[in-house]
Short mmCIF file of C-alpha atoms in Angstrom, two decimals:
data_model
loop_
_atom_site.label_atom_id
_atom_site.label_comp_id
_atom_site.label_asym_id
_atom_site.label_seq_id
_atom_site.Cartn_x
_atom_site.Cartn_y
_atom_site.Cartn_z
CA MET A 1 116.48 106.67 102.16
CA MET A 2 115.85 105.42 105.18
CA GLU A 3 116.47 101.62 106.96
CA PHE A 4 115.99 99.69 109.66
CA ILE A 5 116.79 96.18 111.42
CA LEU A 6 114.35 94.59 113.33
CA ASN A 7 116.12 91.28 115.34
CA VAL A 8 113.10 89.63 116.99
CA ASN A 9 112.36 85.86 118.43
CA PRO A 10 110.43 83.28 116.67
CA ASP A 11 106.97 83.97 118.64
CA THR A 12 103.98 85.69 118.45
CA GLN A 13 104.64 88.61 120.06
CA ALA A 14 107.25 89.42 117.44
CA ILE A 15 104.35 89.03 114.97
CA ALA A 16 102.60 91.62 116.82
CA TYR A 17 105.27 94.08 117.66
CA VAL A 18 106.59 94.10 113.45
CA ASP A 19 103.18 94.46 112.72
CA GLN A 20 103.03 97.83 115.44
CA VAL A 21 106.10 98.58 113.49
CA ILE A 22 105.91 98.57 109.97
CA GLU A 23 101.69 99.89 111.25
CA ASN A 24 103.85 102.77 112.32
CA TYR A 25 106.40 102.80 109.75
CA THR A 26 103.51 103.03 107.07
CA ASN A 27 101.57 105.65 108.76
CA VAL A 28 104.44 107.84 109.41
CA TYR A 29 105.90 107.43 105.71
CA ASN A 30 102.39 108.35 104.39
CA LEU A 31 102.81 105.37 101.63
CA PRO A 32 100.11 104.75 99.35
CA PHE A 33 99.91 100.87 99.84
CA LYS A 34 99.60 100.56 103.70
CA ARG A 35 97.25 97.64 103.41
CA GLU A 36 99.44 95.79 100.82
CA LEU A 37 102.26 96.06 103.04
CA ARG A 38 101.53 95.49 106.40
CA PHE A 39 99.94 92.07 105.15
CA VAL A 40 102.43 91.16 103.32
CA VAL A 41 104.93 91.04 105.69
CA HIS A 42 102.34 90.03 108.73
CA GLU A 43 102.66 86.88 106.26
CA LEU A 44 106.77 86.86 105.42
CA VAL A 45 107.08 86.99 109.39
CA ILE A 46 104.80 84.36 109.90
CA ASN A 47 106.14 81.54 107.83
CA ALA A 48 109.25 82.54 109.51
CA VAL A 49 107.66 82.00 112.68
CA GLU A 50 106.16 78.48 112.08
CA ALA A 51 109.78 77.45 110.10
CA VAL A 52 111.55 77.70 112.91
CA GLU A 53 108.81 76.26 115.70
CA LYS A 54 108.54 73.35 113.34
CA ILE A 55 112.75 72.41 113.79
CA GLU A 56 113.38 73.96 117.27
CA PRO A 57 110.56 74.92 119.00
CA TYR A 58 112.18 77.11 121.83
CA SER A 59 114.62 77.91 119.43
CA GLN A 60 115.78 81.90 120.80
CA LYS A 61 117.53 81.77 116.97
CA ALA A 62 116.13 85.73 115.92
CA ILE A 63 114.02 86.20 113.37
CA GLN A 64 115.74 89.38 110.85
CA VAL A 65 113.76 92.05 108.93
CA HIS A 66 114.94 94.30 106.89
CA VAL A 67 113.59 97.28 105.64
CA TYR A 68 115.29 99.92 102.80
CA HIS A 69 113.16 102.75 101.62
CA SER A 70 114.43 104.43 98.72
CA ASN A 71 112.64 107.50 97.15
CA GLU A 72 112.33 104.59 94.66
CA GLU A 73 110.85 102.13 96.21
CA ILE A 74 110.83 100.20 98.98
CA LYS A 75 112.80 96.33 99.57
CA ILE A 76 111.64 94.20 102.72
CA THR A 77 113.32 91.29 103.91
CA VAL A 78 112.72 88.43 106.24
CA THR A 79 115.40 86.21 106.71
CA ASP A 80 115.04 83.36 109.58
CA GLU A 81 117.37 80.53 110.63
CA ALA A 82 115.17 77.68 109.56
CA LYS A 83 116.80 75.69 106.81
CA GLY A 84 113.84 77.70 104.56
CA ILE A 85 112.52 76.74 101.34
CA ALA A 86 114.10 74.13 98.78
CA GLU A 87 115.28 75.67 95.26
CA LYS A 88 113.79 73.03 92.77
CA ASP A 89 110.01 74.09 95.45
CA TRP A 90 110.49 78.30 94.86
CA ASP A 91 108.71 78.46 91.94
CA LYS A 92 105.59 76.03 93.83
CA ALA A 93 105.86 77.83 97.24
CA LEU A 94 104.47 80.59 95.33
CA GLN A 95 101.84 79.04 93.52
CA PHE A 96 98.07 78.24 94.52
CA ASP A 97 94.95 75.71 93.28
CA LEU A 98 92.03 75.41 93.98
CA ASN A 99 92.01 72.23 92.57
CA GLU A 100 94.54 71.72 96.12
CA MET A 101 92.63 73.78 98.58
CA ASP A 102 91.96 71.66 101.40
CA TYR A 103 90.31 75.26 103.09
CA SER A 104 93.00 74.58 106.06
CA ASP A 105 93.97 78.50 104.66
CA ARG A 106 97.84 77.48 104.84
CA GLY A 107 100.37 77.71 102.08
CA ARG A 108 98.58 80.80 101.10
CA GLY A 109 101.11 83.44 101.77
CA LEU A 110 103.56 83.45 99.14
CA PHE A 111 100.86 83.55 96.61
CA PHE A 112 98.74 86.51 98.03
CA VAL A 113 102.09 87.97 98.47
CA LYS A 114 103.31 87.49 95.12
CA ASN A 115 100.09 90.04 93.66
CA MET A 116 100.60 92.60 95.86
CA VAL A 117 104.40 93.72 95.02
CA ASP A 118 106.99 94.23 92.14
CA HIS A 119 108.83 91.32 92.60
CA ILE A 120 109.41 88.23 95.38
CA TRP A 121 112.81 86.52 95.90
CA PHE A 122 114.73 83.90 97.67
CA GLU A 123 118.10 83.36 99.37
CA ASN A 124 119.84 80.36 100.58
CA ILE A 125 122.32 82.22 102.58
CA SER A 126 123.79 79.23 104.34
CA GLU A 127 123.44 75.69 105.85
CA THR A 128 120.20 77.13 107.76
CA LYS A 129 119.54 80.51 106.92
CA PHE A 130 116.98 81.45 104.64
CA LEU A 131 116.37 84.78 103.08
CA VAL A 132 112.29 86.08 100.97
CA GLY A 133 112.25 89.56 100.07
CA ILE A 134 110.34 91.69 97.98
CA SER A 135 110.68 94.84 96.79
CA LYS A 136 107.82 97.95 95.54
CA LYS A 137 108.68 100.52 93.31
CA ILE A 138 107.04 103.84 94.75
CA HIS A 139 104.79 105.67 92.21
CA VAL A 140 104.53 109.50 93.86
#
């Protein structure tokens, strides 16, 4: 079992830093789905940074990335303090409608994430804390 937690500021440097850590992690552990995992974490961290910036542009509230790796699966959660997605919109956040496409590239991240992992979930931890989690089985 291996586990690590990153607490980062909601800014572009944090995105690059987390990208680098996840790249190193997937290489060192030689995971069979490195690219997918990197993409998934990248998308979740970008979403968290953008969500925090919308609420408080100069916030120092940390975004937390938690990676838990066992022999069977990898679980990764990204937590921010930007209130998150309303529970009634959770299903809609995971869908992508080509008819509503406005070519802005926004809003498709979670749809792609959902299709690259075994499980994705949302949690309202508190009034402001929101968690997005993913898990992926390791088929050795």
